[in-house]
XYZ file of C-alpha atoms in Angstrom:
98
model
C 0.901 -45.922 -7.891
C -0.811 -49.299 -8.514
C 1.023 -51.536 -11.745
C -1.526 -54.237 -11.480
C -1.754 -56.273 -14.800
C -5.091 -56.016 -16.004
C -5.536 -59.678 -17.873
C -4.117 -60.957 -15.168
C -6.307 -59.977 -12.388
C -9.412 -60.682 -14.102
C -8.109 -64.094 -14.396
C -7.369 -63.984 -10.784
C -10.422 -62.388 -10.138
C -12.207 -65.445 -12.063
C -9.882 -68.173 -9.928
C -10.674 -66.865 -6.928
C -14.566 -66.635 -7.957
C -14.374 -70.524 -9.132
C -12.687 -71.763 -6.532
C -14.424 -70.139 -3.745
C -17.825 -70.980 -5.145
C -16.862 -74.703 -5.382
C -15.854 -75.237 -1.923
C -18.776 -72.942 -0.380
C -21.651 -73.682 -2.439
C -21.221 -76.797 -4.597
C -21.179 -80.395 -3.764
C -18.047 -81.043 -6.311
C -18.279 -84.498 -8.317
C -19.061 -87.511 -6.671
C -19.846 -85.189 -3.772
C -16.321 -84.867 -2.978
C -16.621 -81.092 -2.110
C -19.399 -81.207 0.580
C -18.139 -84.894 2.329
C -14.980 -82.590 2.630
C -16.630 -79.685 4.120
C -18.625 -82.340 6.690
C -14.997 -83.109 7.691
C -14.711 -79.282 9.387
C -17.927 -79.816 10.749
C -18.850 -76.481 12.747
C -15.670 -75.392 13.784
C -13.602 -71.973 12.335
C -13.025 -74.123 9.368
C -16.192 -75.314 9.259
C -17.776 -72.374 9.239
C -15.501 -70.725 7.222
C -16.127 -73.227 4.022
C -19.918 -71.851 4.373
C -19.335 -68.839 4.291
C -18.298 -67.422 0.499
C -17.278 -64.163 1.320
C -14.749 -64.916 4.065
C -13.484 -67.447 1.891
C -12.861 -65.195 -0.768
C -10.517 -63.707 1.348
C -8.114 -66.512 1.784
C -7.904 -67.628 -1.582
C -7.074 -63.610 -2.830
C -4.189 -63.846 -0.912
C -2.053 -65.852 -3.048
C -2.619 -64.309 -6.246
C -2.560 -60.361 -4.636
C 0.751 -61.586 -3.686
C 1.856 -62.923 -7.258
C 0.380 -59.725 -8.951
C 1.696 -56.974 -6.380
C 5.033 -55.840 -6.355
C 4.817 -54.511 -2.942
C 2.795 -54.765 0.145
C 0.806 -51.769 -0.094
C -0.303 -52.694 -3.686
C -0.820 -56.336 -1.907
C -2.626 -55.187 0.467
C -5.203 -53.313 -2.441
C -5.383 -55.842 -4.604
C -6.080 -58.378 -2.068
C -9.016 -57.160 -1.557
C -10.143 -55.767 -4.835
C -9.496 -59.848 -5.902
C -11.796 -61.036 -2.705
C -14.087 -57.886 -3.574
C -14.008 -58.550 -7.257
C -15.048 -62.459 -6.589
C -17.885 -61.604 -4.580
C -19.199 -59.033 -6.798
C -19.572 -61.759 -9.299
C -21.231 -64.411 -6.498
C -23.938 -61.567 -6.310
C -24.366 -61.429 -9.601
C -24.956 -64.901 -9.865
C -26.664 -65.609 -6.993
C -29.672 -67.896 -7.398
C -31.878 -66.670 -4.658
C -30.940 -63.321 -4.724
C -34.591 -62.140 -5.243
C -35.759 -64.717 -1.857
């Protein structure tokens, strides 16, 4: 059975949106964000700070692992968290009619 607290995976949830959508898609103040993603160029890190969804990924990992109490639950709630965050990049998704 899955004990997930529910205010605190929306919160996650949230997080993991924010963050993720910084690094991928915005140039960050002082274009701080993007000179760091020129940094990766096109390598696997590179690439991966383009792409949102991957990203998501990574950053759910830390807070499945402070909201699970085992790995199975982890494991769920990993990627509800990275599913969760790019449900919400669809919905706000600027271009999604182009």
């Amino acid at each position: 059975m899955i004990d997930v607290n529910i205010q605190g995976f929306i919160l996650s949830t949230l997080a993991v949106w924010r963050v993720t959508y910084l690094l991928s898609q915005e140039d960050g103040p002082f274009d701080l964000v993007i000179r760091f993603r020129k940094l990766f160029g096109q390598g696997f890190f590179g690439s991966l700070l383009d792409c949102f969804h991957c990203l998501s990924l990574w950053f759910s990992i830390p807070f499945a692992f402070w909201l699970s109490h085992g790995w199975q639950e982890g494991i769920i709630t990993w990627l509800a968290l990275s599913g969760g965050s790019s449900l919400l990049f669809k919905l706000t998704d600027k271009n999604k009619y182009n």
